[in-house]
Short mmCIF file of C-alpha atoms in Angstrom, two decimals:
data_model
loop_
_atom_site.label_atom_id
_atom_site.label_comp_id
_atom_site.label_asym_id
_atom_site.label_seq_id
_atom_site.Cartn_x
_atom_site.Cartn_y
_atom_site.Cartn_z
CA MET A 1025 17.59 17.76 29.01
CA ALA A 1026 18.76 14.24 30.36
CA SER A 1027 15.14 12.59 30.06
CA LEU A 1028 14.61 14.08 26.36
CA ASN A 1029 17.49 12.47 25.61
CA VAL A 1030 16.82 9.15 27.05
CA TYR A 1031 13.27 10.27 25.37
CA SER A 1032 14.78 10.19 21.99
CA ALA A 1033 17.24 7.12 22.49
CA LEU A 1034 14.05 5.69 23.56
CA VAL A 1035 11.97 6.74 20.51
CA VAL A 1036 14.73 5.94 17.88
CA LEU A 1037 15.06 2.30 18.77
CA PHE A 1038 11.37 1.75 18.69
CA LEU A 1039 10.99 2.87 15.75
CA THR A 1040 14.53 0.75 14.58
CA CYS A 1041 12.77 -2.59 16.22
CA GLY A 1042 9.92 -1.89 14.79
CA ALA A 1043 11.02 -2.19 11.02
CA ALA A 1044 13.27 -4.90 12.27
CA MET A 1045 10.08 -6.94 13.59
CA ALA A 1046 7.95 -5.82 10.16
CA THR A 1047 11.16 -6.97 7.80
CA LYS A 1048 11.17 -10.16 9.88
CA GLU A 1049 7.45 -10.95 9.42
CA ASN A 1050 7.68 -10.46 5.52
CA ASP A 1051 10.30 -12.62 5.82
CA GLN A 1052 9.10 -15.60 7.81
CA ILE A 1053 5.73 -15.14 5.83
CA ILE A 1054 7.25 -15.65 2.14
CA LYS A 1055 8.95 -18.51 3.19
CA ASP A 1056 6.37 -19.76 5.31
CA ASN A 1057 4.39 -19.67 1.93
CA ASN A 1058 6.37 -20.61 -0.97
CA CYS A 1059 6.06 -17.45 -2.14
CA GLU A 1060 9.38 -16.78 -4.00
CA THR A 1061 9.04 -19.81 -6.02
CA LYS A 1062 4.80 -19.11 -7.05
CA MET A 1063 5.31 -16.39 -9.75
CA GLY A 1064 8.03 -17.11 -13.28
CA LEU A 1065 10.15 -14.28 -13.30
CA PRO A 1066 8.28 -12.50 -16.66
CA CYS A 1067 5.24 -12.11 -14.39
CA VAL A 1068 6.98 -11.45 -11.93
CA LEU A 1069 8.66 -8.23 -13.96
CA GLU A 1070 5.03 -7.01 -15.82
CA ALA A 1071 4.06 -7.36 -11.61
CA PHE A 1072 6.26 -5.14 -10.48
CA THR A 1073 6.23 -2.87 -13.47
CA SER A 1074 2.43 -2.18 -12.98
CA ILE A 1075 3.19 -1.99 -8.82
CA PHE A 1076 6.33 0.22 -8.77
CA GLU A 1077 6.53 1.62 -12.31
CA THR A 1078 4.21 2.61 -15.66
CA GLY A 1079 2.97 -1.00 -17.04
CA THR A 1080 0.37 -2.75 -17.60
CA ILE A 1081 -0.08 -6.86 -15.94
CA SER A 1082 -1.30 -9.53 -19.05
CA SER A 1083 -4.59 -11.40 -18.17
CA LYS A 1084 -2.25 -14.48 -18.49
CA CYS A 1085 -0.03 -12.83 -15.91
CA CYS A 1086 -2.84 -12.12 -13.47
CA GLY A 1087 -3.54 -15.88 -13.16
CA GLU A 1088 -0.31 -16.09 -11.98
CA LEU A 1089 -0.59 -13.15 -9.05
CA VAL A 1090 -4.03 -13.90 -8.21
CA GLY A 1091 -2.80 -18.21 -7.86
CA LEU A 1092 0.26 -16.18 -5.60
CA GLY A 1093 -2.48 -15.77 -2.92
CA LYS A 1094 -2.94 -11.81 -1.43
CA VAL A 1095 -0.74 -13.25 2.21
CA CYS A 1096 2.25 -13.71 -0.41
CA HIS A 1097 1.24 -10.55 -2.68
CA SER A 1098 1.70 -7.86 0.22
CA ALA A 1099 4.03 -9.35 2.23
CA LEU A 1100 6.18 -9.24 -1.28
CA VAL A 1101 5.17 -5.57 -1.84
CA LYS A 1102 6.45 -4.47 1.82
CA ARG A 1103 9.51 -6.62 1.98
CA THR A 1104 10.54 -4.69 -1.93
CA LEU A 1105 9.29 -1.38 0.36
CA GLU A 1106 11.70 -2.06 2.83
CA ASN A 1107 14.48 -1.96 0.18
CA PRO A 1108 17.26 0.99 0.42
CA LEU A 1109 17.02 1.00 -3.72
CA PHE A 1110 13.56 1.70 -3.32
CA LYS A 1111 13.17 4.32 -0.41
CA ASN A 1112 12.11 7.85 -2.46
CA LEU A 1113 9.18 6.19 -3.57
CA SER A 1114 5.82 6.46 -1.68
CA PRO A 1115 4.91 4.14 0.48
CA ALA A 1116 0.97 5.34 0.50
CA ARG A 1117 1.51 5.60 -3.72
CA ILE A 1118 2.47 2.13 -3.68
CA ILE A 1119 0.25 -0.37 -1.51
CA ALA A 1120 -2.66 1.67 -3.33
CA LYS A 1121 -1.64 0.55 -6.79
CA SER A 1122 -0.17 -2.55 -5.70
CA ILE A 1123 -3.97 -2.63 -4.55
CA GLN A 1124 -5.28 -1.44 -7.38
CA THR A 1125 -3.38 -4.54 -8.91
CA TRP A 1126 -4.64 -7.17 -7.39
CA ASN A 1127 -8.57 -5.71 -7.41
CA LYS A 1128 -7.78 -5.56 -11.44
CA CYS A 1129 -6.32 -9.17 -11.18
CA LEU A 1130 -8.69 -10.86 -9.16
CA ALA A 1131 -11.82 -8.81 -10.85
CA LEU A 1132 -10.20 -10.74 -14.93
CA ILE A 1133 -9.66 -13.76 -13.00
CA ASP A 1134 -13.16 -13.93 -11.53
CA SER A 1135 -14.83 -12.30 -14.96
CA PRO A 1136 -16.63 -15.43 -17.38
CA SER A 1137 -14.73 -15.11 -20.35
CA PRO A 1138 -16.18 -13.50 -23.97
CA SER A 1139 -15.84 -17.14 -25.69
CA ALA A 1140 -17.66 -18.79 -22.85
#
């Protein structure tokens, strides 16, 4: 029985350290790449609502999102998911919406404009 308690304690410790390391890793990526300064607030809000709620993102904000870069985009989404305010959201669903938003923006930015 004592070995079960030790095992349980190790599992909890491992999971806690893993979450803390993930948070530190995302924070470091965000800091190293100046991720929080690359988009204007209106576009940050549009991107957020398109990923975490039910909203759309304009082509202007898609341009800012793609300019932000995939590394920053992913790190910011993951860090937001680590916030206790979002603990009731499905991480798999949010990651899927994040990828969907990124791909939509990438296609929109890469496609030639109809007037060209």
